[in-house]
JSON list of N, CA and C in Angstrom, two decimals:
[
{"chain": "M", "resi": 38, "resn": "UNK", "atom": "N", "xyz": [5.04, -15.42, -11.80]},
{"chain": "M", "resi": 38, "resn": "UNK", "atom": "CA", "xyz": [4.05, -14.47, -12.25]},
{"chain": "M", "resi": 38, "resn": "UNK", "atom": "C", "xyz": [3.04, -15.22, -13.10]},
{"chain": "M", "resi": 39, "resn": "UNK", "atom": "N", "xyz": [1.78, -15.09, -12.77]},
{"chain": "M", "resi": 39, "resn": "UNK", "atom": "CA", "xyz": [0.74, -15.77, -13.54]},
{"chain": "M", "resi": 39, "resn": "UNK", "atom": "C", "xyz": [0.37, -14.94, -14.76]},
{"chain": "M", "resi": 40, "resn": "UNK", "atom": "N", "xyz": [-0.27, -15.59, -15.72]},
{"chain": "M", "resi": 40, "resn": "UNK", "atom": "CA", "xyz": [-0.69, -14.88, -16.93]},
{"chain": "M", "resi": 40, "resn": "UNK", "atom": "C", "xyz": [-1.73, -13.82, -16.63]},
{"chain": "M", "resi": 41, "resn": "UNK", "atom": "N", "xyz": [-2.41, -13.90, -15.49]},
{"chain": "M", "resi": 41, "resn": "UNK", "atom": "CA", "xyz": [-3.42, -12.91, -15.11]},
{"chain": "M", "resi": 41, "resn": "UNK", "atom": "C", "xyz": [-2.79, -11.55, -14.88]},
{"chain": "M", "resi": 42, "resn": "UNK", "atom": "N", "xyz": [-1.52, -11.49, -14.50]},
{"chain": "M", "resi": 42, "resn": "UNK", "atom": "CA", "xyz": [-0.86, -10.22, -14.22]},
{"chain": "M", "resi": 42, "resn": "UNK", "atom": "C", "xyz": [-0.46, -9.49, -15.49]},
{"chain": "M", "resi": 43, "resn": "UNK", "atom": "N", "xyz": [-0.37, -10.17, -16.60]},
{"chain": "M", "resi": 43, "resn": "UNK", "atom": "CA", "xyz": [-0.02, -9.55, -17.88]},
{"chain": "M", "resi": 43, "resn": "UNK", "atom": "C", "xyz": [1.26, -8.72, -17.80]},
{"chain": "M", "resi": 44, "resn": "UNK", "atom": "N", "xyz": [2.17, -9.11, -16.91]},
{"chain": "M", "resi": 44, "resn": "UNK", "atom": "CA", "xyz": [3.43, -8.40, -16.80]},
{"chain": "M", "resi": 44, "resn": "UNK", "atom": "C", "xyz": [3.32, -7.02, -16.19]},
{"chain": "M", "resi": 45, "resn": "UNK", "atom": "N", "xyz": [2.17, -6.63, -15.65]},
{"chain": "M", "resi": 45, "resn": "UNK", "atom": "CA", "xyz": [1.97, -5.30, -15.09]},
{"chain": "M", "resi": 45, "resn": "UNK", "atom": "C", "xyz": [2.09, -5.31, -13.58]},
{"chain": "M", "resi": 46, "resn": "UNK", "atom": "N", "xyz": [2.72, -4.30, -13.05]},
{"chain": "M", "resi": 46, "resn": "UNK", "atom": "CA", "xyz": [2.82, -4.09, -11.61]},
{"chain": "M", "resi": 46, "resn": "UNK", "atom": "C", "xyz": [2.59, -2.61, -11.33]},
{"chain": "M", "resi": 47, "resn": "UNK", "atom": "N", "xyz": [2.17, -2.31, -10.12]},
{"chain": "M", "resi": 47, "resn": "UNK", "atom": "CA", "xyz": [2.13, -0.90, -9.71]},
{"chain": "M", "resi": 47, "resn": "UNK", "atom": "C", "xyz": [3.30, -0.69, -8.77]},
{"chain": "M", "resi": 48, "resn": "UNK", "atom": "N", "xyz": [3.78, 0.54, -8.69]},
{"chain": "M", "resi": 48, "resn": "UNK", "atom": "CA", "xyz": [4.93, 0.81, -7.82]},
{"chain": "M", "resi": 48, "resn": "UNK", "atom": "C", "xyz": [4.93, 2.26, -7.36]},
{"chain": "M", "resi": 49, "resn": "UNK", "atom": "N", "xyz": [5.70, 2.50, -6.29]},
{"chain": "M", "resi": 49, "resn": "UNK", "atom": "CA", "xyz": [5.84, 3.82, -5.69]},
{"chain": "M", "resi": 49, "resn": "UNK", "atom": "C", "xyz": [7.31, 4.02, -5.38]},
{"chain": "M", "resi": 50, "resn": "UNK", "atom": "N", "xyz": [7.85, 5.23, -5.65]},
{"chain": "M", "resi": 50, "resn": "UNK", "atom": "CA", "xyz": [9.23, 5.51, -5.31]},
{"chain": "M", "resi": 50, "resn": "UNK", "atom": "C", "xyz": [9.44, 7.01, -5.19]},
{"chain": "M", "resi": 51, "resn": "UNK", "atom": "N", "xyz": [10.52, 7.36, -4.48]},
{"chain": "M", "resi": 51, "resn": "UNK", "atom": "CA", "xyz": [10.92, 8.77, -4.37]},
{"chain": "M", "resi": 51, "resn": "UNK", "atom": "C", "xyz": [9.84, 9.66, -3.78]},
{"chain": "M", "resi": 52, "resn": "UNK", "atom": "N", "xyz": [9.82, 10.89, -4.23]},
{"chain": "M", "resi": 52, "resn": "UNK", "atom": "CA", "xyz": [8.88, 11.89, -3.73]},
{"chain": "M", "resi": 52, "resn": "UNK", "atom": "C", "xyz": [7.55, 11.81, -4.47]},
{"chain": "M", "resi": 53, "resn": "UNK", "atom": "N", "xyz": [6.76, 10.84, -4.10]},
{"chain": "M", "resi": 53, "resn": "UNK", "atom": "CA", "xyz": [5.39, 10.72, -4.63]},
{"chain": "M", "resi": 53, "resn": "UNK", "atom": "C", "xyz": [5.31, 10.28, -6.08]},
{"chain": "M", "resi": 54, "resn": "UNK", "atom": "N", "xyz": [6.25, 9.49, -6.54]},
{"chain": "M", "resi": 54, "resn": "UNK", "atom": "CA", "xyz": [6.19, 8.97, -7.90]},
{"chain": "M", "resi": 54, "resn": "UNK", "atom": "C", "xyz": [5.43, 7.65, -7.91]},
{"chain": "M", "resi": 55, "resn": "UNK", "atom": "N", "xyz": [4.51, 7.50, -8.86]},
{"chain": "M", "resi": 55, "resn": "UNK", "atom": "CA", "xyz": [3.69, 6.30, -8.96]},
{"chain": "M", "resi": 55, "resn": "UNK", "atom": "C", "xyz": [3.67, 5.76, -10.37]},
{"chain": "M", "resi": 56, "resn": "UNK", "atom": "N", "xyz": [3.61, 4.46, -10.48]},
{"chain": "M", "resi": 56, "resn": "UNK", "atom": "CA", "xyz": [3.32, 3.80, -11.75]},
{"chain": "M", "resi": 56, "resn": "UNK", "atom": "C", "xyz": [2.10, 2.93, -11.50]},
{"chain": "M", "resi": 57, "resn": "UNK", "atom": "N", "xyz": [1.07, 3.08, -12.32]},
{"chain": "M", "resi": 57, "resn": "UNK", "atom": "CA", "xyz": [-0.16, 2.33, -12.17]},
{"chain": "M", "resi": 57, "resn": "UNK", "atom": "C", "xyz": [-0.08, 0.99, -12.91]},
{"chain": "M", "resi": 58, "resn": "UNK", "atom": "N", "xyz": [-1.02, 0.10, -12.64]},
{"chain": "M", "resi": 58, "resn": "UNK", "atom": "CA", "xyz": [-1.05, -1.20, -13.30]},
{"chain": "M", "resi": 58, "resn": "UNK", "atom": "C", "xyz": [-1.13, -1.08, -14.82]},
{"chain": "M", "resi": 59, "resn": "UNK", "atom": "N", "xyz": [-1.75, -0.03, -15.31]},
{"chain": "M", "resi": 59, "resn": "UNK", "atom": "CA", "xyz": [-1.88, 0.13, -16.76]},
{"chain": "M", "resi": 59, "resn": "UNK", "atom": "C", "xyz": [-0.69, 0.86, -17.38]},
{"chain": "M", "resi": 60, "resn": "UNK", "atom": "N", "xyz": [0.37, 1.11, -16.57]},
{"chain": "M", "resi": 60, "resn": "UNK", "atom": "CA", "xyz": [1.60, 1.66, -17.11]},
{"chain": "M", "resi": 60, "resn": "UNK", "atom": "C", "xyz": [1.71, 3.17, -17.08]},
{"chain": "M", "resi": 61, "resn": "UNK", "atom": "N", "xyz": [0.72, 3.87, -16.54]},
{"chain": "M", "resi": 61, "resn": "UNK", "atom": "CA", "xyz": [0.78, 5.33, -16.45]},
{"chain": "M", "resi": 61, "resn": "UNK", "atom": "C", "xyz": [1.64, 5.75, -15.26]},
{"chain": "M", "resi": 62, "resn": "UNK", "atom": "N", "xyz": [2.34, 6.88, -15.42]},
{"chain": "M", "resi": 62, "resn": "UNK", "atom": "CA", "xyz": [3.17, 7.45, -14.36]},
{"chain": "M", "resi": 62, "resn": "UNK", "atom": "C", "xyz": [2.56, 8.78, -13.94]},
{"chain": "M", "resi": 63, "resn": "UNK", "atom": "N", "xyz": [2.61, 9.06, -12.63]},
{"chain": "M", "resi": 63, "resn": "UNK", "atom": "CA", "xyz": [2.16, 10.38, -12.16]},
{"chain": "M", "resi": 63, "resn": "UNK", "atom": "C", "xyz": [2.78, 10.67, -10.81]},
{"chain": "M", "resi": 64, "resn": "UNK", "atom": "N", "xyz": [2.65, 11.92, -10.37]},
{"chain": "M", "resi": 64, "resn": "UNK", "atom": "CA", "xyz": [3.10, 12.34, -9.05]},
{"chain": "M", "resi": 64, "resn": "UNK", "atom": "C", "xyz": [1.90, 12.80, -8.25]},
{"chain": "M", "resi": 65, "resn": "UNK", "atom": "N", "xyz": [1.91, 12.50, -6.97]},
{"chain": "M", "resi": 65, "resn": "UNK", "atom": "CA", "xyz": [0.83, 12.90, -6.08]},
{"chain": "M", "resi": 65, "resn": "UNK", "atom": "C", "xyz": [1.47, 13.65, -4.91]},
{"chain": "M", "resi": 66, "resn": "UNK", "atom": "N", "xyz": [1.82, 14.94, -5.11]},
{"chain": "M", "resi": 66, "resn": "UNK", "atom": "CA", "xyz": [2.55, 15.70, -4.08]},
{"chain": "M", "resi": 66, "resn": "UNK", "atom": "C", "xyz": [1.62, 16.34, -3.06]},
{"chain": "M", "resi": 67, "resn": "UNK", "atom": "N", "xyz": [0.98, 15.54, -2.24]},
{"chain": "M", "resi": 67, "resn": "UNK", "atom": "CA", "xyz": [0.08, 16.10, -1.24]},
{"chain": "M", "resi": 67, "resn": "UNK", "atom": "C", "xyz": [0.08, 15.22, -0.01]},
{"chain": "M", "resi": 68, "resn": "UNK", "atom": "N", "xyz": [-0.38, 15.78, 1.11]},
{"chain": "M", "resi": 68, "resn": "UNK", "atom": "CA", "xyz": [-0.57, 15.00, 2.32]},
{"chain": "M", "resi": 68, "resn": "UNK", "atom": "C", "xyz": [-1.97, 14.40, 2.25]},
{"chain": "M", "resi": 69, "resn": "UNK", "atom": "N", "xyz": [-2.02, 13.09, 2.18]},
{"chain": "M", "resi": 69, "resn": "UNK", "atom": "CA", "xyz": [-3.31, 12.44, 2.01]},
{"chain": "M", "resi": 69, "resn": "UNK", "atom": "C", "xyz": [-3.18, 10.95, 2.29]},
{"chain": "M", "resi": 70, "resn": "UNK", "atom": "N", "xyz": [-4.30, 10.27, 2.28]},
{"chain": "M", "resi": 70, "resn": "UNK", "atom": "CA", "xyz": [-4.33, 8.81, 2.32]},
{"chain": "M", "resi": 70, "resn": "UNK", "atom": "C", "xyz": [-4.63, 8.35, 0.89]},
{"chain": "M", "resi": 71, "resn": "UNK", "atom": "N", "xyz": [-3.76, 7.55, 0.33]},
{"chain": "M", "resi": 71, "resn": "UNK", "atom": "CA", "xyz": [-3.87, 7.14, -1.06]},
{"chain": "M", "resi": 71, "resn": "UNK", "atom": "C", "xyz": [-4.09, 5.63, -1.14]},
{"chain": "M", "resi": 72, "resn": "UNK", "atom": "N", "xyz": [-5.10, 5.19, -1.88]},
{"chain": "M", "resi": 72, "resn": "UNK", "atom": "CA", "xyz": [-5.33, 3.77, -2.08]},
{"chain": "M", "resi": 72, "resn": "UNK", "atom": "C", "xyz": [-4.45, 3.33, -3.25]},
{"chain": "M", "resi": 73, "resn": "UNK", "atom": "N", "xyz": [-3.41, 2.56, -2.93]},
{"chain": "M", "resi": 73, "resn": "UNK", "atom": "CA", "xyz": [-2.47, 2.10, -3.95]},
{"chain": "M", "resi": 73, "resn": "UNK", "atom": "C", "xyz": [-3.12, 1.03, -4.82]},
{"chain": "M", "resi": 74, "resn": "UNK", "atom": "N", "xyz": [-3.80, 0.07, -4.19]},
{"chain": "M", "resi": 74, "resn": "UNK", "atom": "CA", "xyz": [-4.44, -1.00, -4.94]},
{"chain": "M", "resi": 74, "resn": "UNK", "atom": "C", "xyz": [-5.56, -1.61, -4.12]},
{"chain": "M", "resi": 75, "resn": "UNK", "atom": "N", "xyz": [-6.55, -2.16, -4.82]},
{"chain": "M", "resi": 75, "resn": "UNK", "atom": "CA", "xyz": [-7.65, -2.85, -4.16]},
{"chain": "M", "resi": 75, "resn": "UNK", "atom": "C", "xyz": [-8.34, -3.73, -5.20]},
{"chain": "M", "resi": 76, "resn": "UNK", "atom": "N", "xyz": [-9.21, -4.62, -4.72]},
{"chain": "M", "resi": 76, "resn": "UNK", "atom": "CA", "xyz": [-10.02, -5.40, -5.65]},
{"chain": "M", "resi": 76, "resn": "UNK", "atom": "C", "xyz": [-10.94, -4.46, -6.40]},
{"chain": "M", "resi": 77, "resn": "UNK", "atom": "N", "xyz": [-11.15, -4.73, -7.67]},
{"chain": "M", "resi": 77, "resn": "UNK", "atom": "CA", "xyz": [-12.05, -3.86, -8.43]},
{"chain": "M", "resi": 77, "resn": "UNK", "atom": "C", "xyz": [-13.42, -4.49, -8.64]},
{"chain": "M", "resi": 78, "resn": "UNK", "atom": "N", "xyz": [-13.55, -5.80, -8.46]},
{"chain": "M", "resi": 78, "resn": "UNK", "atom": "CA", "xyz": [-14.84, -6.42, -8.72]},
{"chain": "M", "resi": 78, "resn": "UNK", "atom": "C", "xyz": [-15.35, -7.22, -7.52]},
{"chain": "M", "resi": 79, "resn": "UNK", "atom": "N", "xyz": [-14.66, -7.14, -6.38]},
{"chain": "M", "resi": 79, "resn": "UNK", "atom": "CA", "xyz": [-15.12, -7.83, -5.18]},
{"chain": "M", "resi": 79, "resn": "UNK", "atom": "C", "xyz": [-15.08, -6.85, -4.02]},
{"chain": "M", "resi": 80, "resn": "UNK", "atom": "N", "xyz": [-15.28, -7.36, -2.82]},
{"chain": "M", "resi": 80, "resn": "UNK", "atom": "CA", "xyz": [-15.34, -6.55, -1.62]},
{"chain": "M", "resi": 80, "resn": "UNK", "atom": "C", "xyz": [-14.05, -5.77, -1.40]},
{"chain": "M", "resi": 81, "resn": "UNK", "atom": "N", "xyz": [-14.16, -4.46, -1.35]},
{"chain": "M", "resi": 81, "resn": "UNK", "atom": "CA", "xyz": [-13.02, -3.57, -1.12]},
{"chain": "M", "resi": 81, "resn": "UNK", "atom": "C", "xyz": [-12.31, -3.91, 0.18]},
{"chain": "M", "resi": 82, "resn": "UNK", "atom": "N", "xyz": [-13.06, -4.29, 1.20]},
{"chain": "M", "resi": 82, "resn": "UNK", "atom": "CA", "xyz": [-12.48, -4.59, 2.51]},
{"chain": "M", "resi": 82, "resn": "UNK", "atom": "C", "xyz": [-11.70, -5.90, 2.53]},
{"chain": "M", "resi": 83, "resn": "UNK", "atom": "N", "xyz": [-11.84, -6.74, 1.51]},
{"chain": "M", "resi": 83, "resn": "UNK", "atom": "CA", "xyz": [-11.14, -8.01, 1.45]},
{"chain": "M", "resi": 83, "resn": "UNK", "atom": "C", "xyz": [-9.67, -7.82, 1.09]},
{"chain": "M", "resi": 84, "resn": "UNK", "atom": "N", "xyz": [-9.37, -6.83, 0.24]},
{"chain": "M", "resi": 84, "resn": "UNK", "atom": "CA", "xyz": [-7.99, -6.59, -0.17]},
{"chain": "M", "resi": 84, "resn": "UNK", "atom": "C", "xyz": [-7.82, -5.13, -0.57]},
{"chain": "M", "resi": 85, "resn": "UNK", "atom": "N", "xyz": [-6.95, -4.41, 0.12]},
{"chain": "M", "resi": 85, "resn": "UNK", "atom": "CA", "xyz": [-6.52, -3.09, -0.33]},
{"chain": "M", "resi": 85, "resn": "UNK", "atom": "C", "xyz": [-5.25, -2.69, 0.39]},
{"chain": "M", "resi": 86, "resn": "UNK", "atom": "N", "xyz": [-4.47, -1.85, -0.27]},
{"chain": "M", "resi": 86, "resn": "UNK", "atom": "CA", "xyz": [-3.23, -1.33, 0.29]},
{"chain": "M", "resi": 86, "resn": "UNK", "atom": "C", "xyz": [-3.30, 0.19, 0.19]},
{"chain": "M", "resi": 87, "resn": "UNK", "atom": "N", "xyz": [-3.12, 0.85, 1.34]},
{"chain": "M", "resi": 87, "resn": "UNK", "atom": "CA", "xyz": [-3.21, 2.30, 1.41]},
{"chain": "M", "resi": 87, "resn": "UNK", "atom": "C", "xyz": [-1.89, 2.88, 1.93]},
{"chain": "M", "resi": 88, "resn": "UNK", "atom": "N", "xyz": [-1.56, 4.07, 1.44]},
{"chain": "M", "resi": 88, "resn": "UNK", "atom": "CA", "xyz": [-0.35, 4.78, 1.86]},
{"chain": "M", "resi": 88, "resn": "UNK", "atom": "C", "xyz": [-0.76, 6.12, 2.47]},
{"chain": "M", "resi": 89, "resn": "UNK", "atom": "N", "xyz": [-0.20, 6.47, 3.61]},
{"chain": "M", "resi": 89, "resn": "UNK", "atom": "CA", "xyz": [-0.44, 7.77, 4.24]},
{"chain": "M", "resi": 89, "resn": "UNK", "atom": "C", "xyz": [0.75, 8.65, 3.93]},
{"chain": "M", "resi": 90, "resn": "UNK", "atom": "N", "xyz": [0.51, 9.76, 3.22]},
{"chain": "M", "resi": 90, "resn": "UNK", "atom": "CA", "xyz": [1.55, 10.72, 2.87]},
{"chain": "M", "resi": 90, "resn": "UNK", "atom": "C", "xyz": [1.54, 11.85, 3.86]},
{"chain": "M", "resi": 91, "resn": "UNK", "atom": "N", "xyz": [2.74, 12.24, 4.32]},
{"chain": "M", "resi": 91, "resn": "UNK", "atom": "CA", "xyz": [2.88, 13.40, 5.18]},
{"chain": "M", "resi": 91, "resn": "UNK", "atom": "C", "xyz": [4.22, 14.08, 4.88]},
{"chain": "M", "resi": 92, "resn": "UNK", "atom": "N", "xyz": [4.32, 15.35, 5.25]},
{"chain": "M", "resi": 92, "resn": "UNK", "atom": "CA", "xyz": [5.59, 16.05, 5.19]},
{"chain": "M", "resi": 92, "resn": "UNK", "atom": "C", "xyz": [6.16, 16.04, 6.60]},
{"chain": "M", "resi": 93, "resn": "UNK", "atom": "N", "xyz": [7.35, 15.46, 6.75]},
{"chain": "M", "resi": 93, "resn": "UNK", "atom": "CA", "xyz": [8.01, 15.35, 8.04]},
{"chain": "M", "resi": 93, "resn": "UNK", "atom": "C", "xyz": [9.38, 16.01, 7.91]},
{"chain": "M", "resi": 94, "resn": "UNK", "atom": "N", "xyz": [9.65, 17.01, 8.76]},
{"chain": "M", "resi": 94, "resn": "UNK", "atom": "CA", "xyz": [10.92, 17.76, 8.69]},
{"chain": "M", "resi": 94, "resn": "UNK", "atom": "C", "xyz": [11.18, 18.28, 7.29]},
{"chain": "M", "resi": 95, "resn": "UNK", "atom": "N", "xyz": [10.16, 18.84, 6.67]},
{"chain": "M", "resi": 95, "resn": "UNK", "atom": "CA", "xyz": [10.22, 19.43, 5.32]},
{"chain": "M", "resi": 95, "resn": "UNK", "atom": "C", "xyz": [10.48, 18.41, 4.21]},
{"chain": "M", "resi": 96, "resn": "UNK", "atom": "N", "xyz": [10.37, 17.12, 4.52]},
{"chain": "M", "resi": 96, "resn": "UNK", "atom": "CA", "xyz": [10.59, 16.07, 3.53]},
{"chain": "M", "resi": 96, "resn": "UNK", "atom": "C", "xyz": [9.30, 15.29, 3.33]},
{"chain": "M", "resi": 97, "resn": "UNK", "atom": "N", "xyz": [8.88, 15.09, 2.08]},
{"chain": "M", "resi": 97, "resn": "UNK", "atom": "CA", "xyz": [7.72, 14.24, 1.83]},
{"chain": "M", "resi": 97, "resn": "UNK", "atom": "C", "xyz": [8.06, 12.79, 2.18]},
{"chain": "M", "resi": 98, "resn": "UNK", "atom": "N", "xyz": [7.12, 12.13, 2.81]},
{"chain": "M", "resi": 98, "resn": "UNK", "atom": "CA", "xyz": [7.37, 10.75, 3.23]},
{"chain": "M", "resi": 98, "resn": "UNK", "atom": "C", "xyz": [6.08, 9.95, 3.26]},
{"chain": "M", "resi": 99, "resn": "UNK", "atom": "N", "xyz": [6.22, 8.65, 3.18]},
{"chain": "M", "resi": 99, "resn": "UNK", "atom": "CA", "xyz": [5.10, 7.75, 3.44]},
{"chain": "M", "resi": 99, "resn": "UNK", "atom": "C", "xyz": [5.20, 7.40, 4.91]},
{"chain": "M", "resi": 100, "resn": "UNK", "atom": "N", "xyz": [4.27, 7.87, 5.70]},
{"chain": "M", "resi": 100, "resn": "UNK", "atom": "CA", "xyz": [4.36, 7.69, 7.15]},
{"chain": "M", "resi": 100, "resn": "UNK", "atom": "C", "xyz": [3.68, 6.41, 7.63]},
{"chain": "M", "resi": 101, "resn": "UNK", "atom": "N", "xyz": [2.79, 5.84, 6.80]},
{"chain": "M", "resi": 101, "resn": "UNK", "atom": "CA", "xyz": [2.10, 4.62, 7.21]},
{"chain": "M", "resi": 101, "resn": "UNK", "atom": "C", "xyz": [1.64, 3.85, 5.98]},
{"chain": "M", "resi": 102, "resn": "UNK", "atom": "N", "xyz": [1.76, 2.55, 6.06]},
{"chain": "M", "resi": 102, "resn": "UNK", "atom": "CA", "xyz": [1.22, 1.65, 5.04]},
{"chain": "M", "resi": 102, "resn": "UNK", "atom": "C", "xyz": [0.20, 0.76, 5.74]},
{"chain": "M", "resi": 103, "resn": "UNK", "atom": "N", "xyz": [-1.01, 0.74, 5.22]},
{"chain": "M", "resi": 103, "resn": "UNK", "atom": "CA", "xyz": [-2.07, -0.09, 5.78]},
{"chain": "M", "resi": 103, "resn": "UNK", "atom": "C", "xyz": [-2.49, -1.10, 4.73]},
{"chain": "M", "resi": 104, "resn": "UNK", "atom": "N", "xyz": [-2.50, -2.38, 5.12]},
{"chain": "M", "resi": 104, "resn": "UNK", "atom": "CA", "xyz": [-2.91, -3.45, 4.21]},
{"chain": "M", "resi": 104, "resn": "UNK", "atom": "C", "xyz": [-4.06, -4.22, 4.82]},
{"chain": "M", "resi": 105, "resn": "UNK", "atom": "N", "xyz": [-5.10, -4.42, 4.05]},
{"chain": "M", "resi": 105, "resn": "UNK", "atom": "CA", "xyz": [-6.21, -5.28, 4.46]},
{"chain": "M", "resi": 105, "resn": "UNK", "atom": "C", "xyz": [-6.15, -6.50, 3.56]},
{"chain": "M", "resi": 106, "resn": "UNK", "atom": "N", "xyz": [-5.86, -7.64, 4.17]},
{"chain": "M", "resi": 106, "resn": "UNK", "atom": "CA", "xyz": [-5.66, -8.88, 3.42]},
{"chain": "M", "resi": 106, "resn": "UNK", "atom": "C", "xyz": [-6.55, -9.97, 3.98]},
{"chain": "M", "resi": 107, "resn": "UNK", "atom": "N", "xyz": [-7.64, -10.25, 3.32]},
{"chain": "M", "resi": 107, "resn": "UNK", "atom": "CA", "xyz": [-8.60, -11.30, 3.70]},
{"chain": "M", "resi": 107, "resn": "UNK", "atom": "C", "xyz": [-8.95, -11.23, 5.18]},
{"chain": "M", "resi": 108, "resn": "UNK", "atom": "N", "xyz": [-9.35, -10.05, 5.63]},
{"chain": "M", "resi": 108, "resn": "UNK", "atom": "CA", "xyz": [-9.80, -9.89, 7.00]},
{"chain": "M", "resi": 108, "resn": "UNK", "atom": "C", "xyz": [-8.72, -9.54, 8.00]},
{"chain": "M", "resi": 109, "resn": "UNK", "atom": "N", "xyz": [-7.47, -9.56, 7.59]},
{"chain": "M", "resi": 109, "resn": "UNK", "atom": "CA", "xyz": [-6.36, -9.21, 8.48]},
{"chain": "M", "resi": 109, "resn": "UNK", "atom": "C", "xyz": [-5.91, -7.79, 8.18]},
{"chain": "M", "resi": 110, "resn": "UNK", "atom": "N", "xyz": [-5.77, -6.97, 9.21]},
{"chain": "M", "resi": 110, "resn": "UNK", "atom": "CA", "xyz": [-5.32, -5.59, 9.08]},
{"chain": "M", "resi": 110, "resn": "UNK", "atom": "C", "xyz": [-3.87, -5.50, 9.52]},
{"chain": "M", "resi": 111, "resn": "UNK", "atom": "N", "xyz": [-2.99, -5.09, 8.61]},
{"chain": "M", "resi": 111, "resn": "UNK", "atom": "CA", "xyz": [-1.57, -4.94, 8.89]},
{"chain": "M", "resi": 111, "resn": "UNK", "atom": "C", "xyz": [-1.22, -3.47, 8.70]},
{"chain": "M", "resi": 112, "resn": "UNK", "atom": "N", "xyz": [-0.58, -2.88, 9.72]},
{"chain": "M", "resi": 112, "resn": "UNK", "atom": "CA", "xyz": [-0.18, -1.48, 9.65]},
{"chain": "M", "resi": 112, "resn": "UNK", "atom": "C", "xyz": [1.32, -1.37, 9.89]},
{"chain": "M", "resi": 113, "resn": "UNK", "atom": "N", "xyz": [2.01, -0.67, 8.98]},
{"chain": "M", "resi": 113, "resn": "UNK", "atom": "CA", "xyz": [3.46, -0.48, 9.06]},
{"chain": "M", "resi": 113, "resn": "UNK", "atom": "C", "xyz": [3.76, 1.00, 9.19]},
{"chain": "M", "resi": 114, "resn": "UNK", "atom": "N", "xyz": [4.61, 1.35, 10.14]},
{"chain": "M", "resi": 114, "resn": "UNK", "atom": "CA", "xyz": [5.16, 2.70, 10.24]},
{"chain": "M", "resi": 114, "resn": "UNK", "atom": "C", "xyz": [6.67, 2.55, 10.36]},
{"chain": "M", "resi": 115, "resn": "UNK", "atom": "N", "xyz": [7.37, 3.66, 10.43]},
{"chain": "M", "resi": 115, "resn": "UNK", "atom": "CA", "xyz": [8.82, 3.62, 10.57]},
{"chain": "M", "resi": 115, "resn": "UNK", "atom": "C", "xyz": [9.25, 2.84, 11.80]},
{"chain": "M", "resi": 116, "resn": "UNK", "atom": "N", "xyz": [8.46, 2.96, 12.87]},
{"chain": "M", "resi": 116, "resn": "UNK", "atom": "CA", "xyz": [8.85, 2.38, 14.15]},
{"chain": "M", "resi": 116, "resn": "UNK", "atom": "C", "xyz": [8.03, 1.19, 14.61]},
{"chain": "M", "resi": 117, "resn": "UNK", "atom": "N", "xyz": [7.00, 0.79, 13.85]},
{"chain": "M", "resi": 117, "resn": "UNK", "atom": "CA", "xyz": [6.15, -0.28, 14.38]},
{"chain": "M", "resi": 117, "resn": "UNK", "atom": "C", "xyz": [5.49, -1.10, 13.27]},
{"chain": "M", "resi": 118, "resn": "UNK", "atom": "N", "xyz": [5.06, -2.27, 13.68]},
{"chain": "M", "resi": 118, "resn": "UNK", "atom": "CA", "xyz": [4.28, -3.18, 12.85]},
{"chain": "M", "resi": 118, "resn": "UNK", "atom": "C", "xyz": [3.17, -3.72, 13.74]},
{"chain": "M", "resi": 119, "resn": "UNK", "atom": "N", "xyz": [1.93, -3.63, 13.26]},
{"chain": "M", "resi": 119, "resn": "UNK", "atom": "CA", "xyz": [0.84, -4.22, 14.02]},
{"chain": "M", "resi": 119, "resn": "UNK", "atom": "C", "xyz": [-0.02, -5.08, 13.11]},
{"chain": "M", "resi": 120, "resn": "UNK", "atom": "N", "xyz": [-0.55, -6.15, 13.67]},
{"chain": "M", "resi": 120, "resn": "UNK", "atom": "CA", "xyz": [-1.46, -7.05, 12.95]},
{"chain": "M", "resi": 120, "resn": "UNK", "atom": "C", "xyz": [-2.73, -7.12, 13.77]},
{"chain": "M", "resi": 121, "resn": "UNK", "atom": "N", "xyz": [-3.83, -6.66, 13.17]},
{"chain": "M", "resi": 121, "resn": "UNK", "atom": "CA", "xyz": [-5.13, -6.59, 13.85]},
{"chain": "M", "resi": 121, "resn": "UNK", "atom": "C", "xyz": [-5.02, -5.86, 15.18]},
{"chain": "M", "resi": 122, "resn": "UNK", "atom": "N", "xyz": [-4.25, -4.77, 15.19]},
{"chain": "M", "resi": 122, "resn": "UNK", "atom": "CA", "xyz": [-4.11, -3.92, 16.37]},
{"chain": "M", "resi": 122, "resn": "UNK", "atom": "C", "xyz": [-3.12, -4.41, 17.40]},
{"chain": "M", "resi": 123, "resn": "UNK", "atom": "N", "xyz": [-2.50, -5.55, 17.19]},
{"chain": "M", "resi": 123, "resn": "UNK", "atom": "CA", "xyz": [-1.53, -6.11, 18.14]},
{"chain": "M", "resi": 123, "resn": "UNK", "atom": "C", "xyz": [-0.12, -5.87, 17.61]},
{"chain": "M", "resi": 124, "resn": "UNK", "atom": "N", "xyz": [0.74, -5.33, 18.47]},
{"chain": "M", "resi": 124, "resn": "UNK", "atom": "CA", "xyz": [2.14, -5.09, 18.06]},
{"chain": "M", "resi": 124, "resn": "UNK", "atom": "C", "xyz": [2.99, -6.28, 18.35]}
]
C-alpha cells in the first residue's frame, strides 16, 4: 500500500452496504447502476468501476460489474467474463 492511499479503501458487502474512501458508510437499496470508483481529476473513461444492482428472485444482488481500465473494458456477471466484448 502506497502512502497515497492513506490507509483508505472503498468496499461493498451484503445487501447494498458501502464504505466510501473517506470512511462513510451507507446503504443504496435500489435497482441502479452505481459508480463505485473513478478518477476524480483525470479522464473518467480511463478508470472507473461500476456495479449494476438488481432484484433477482426477491433478493438484492449485484448482477454486473463493469471496469474500465486504461482503455480496456472488463465486464463480469455470475455466468460470464468479457474483455473488450470478447468472452
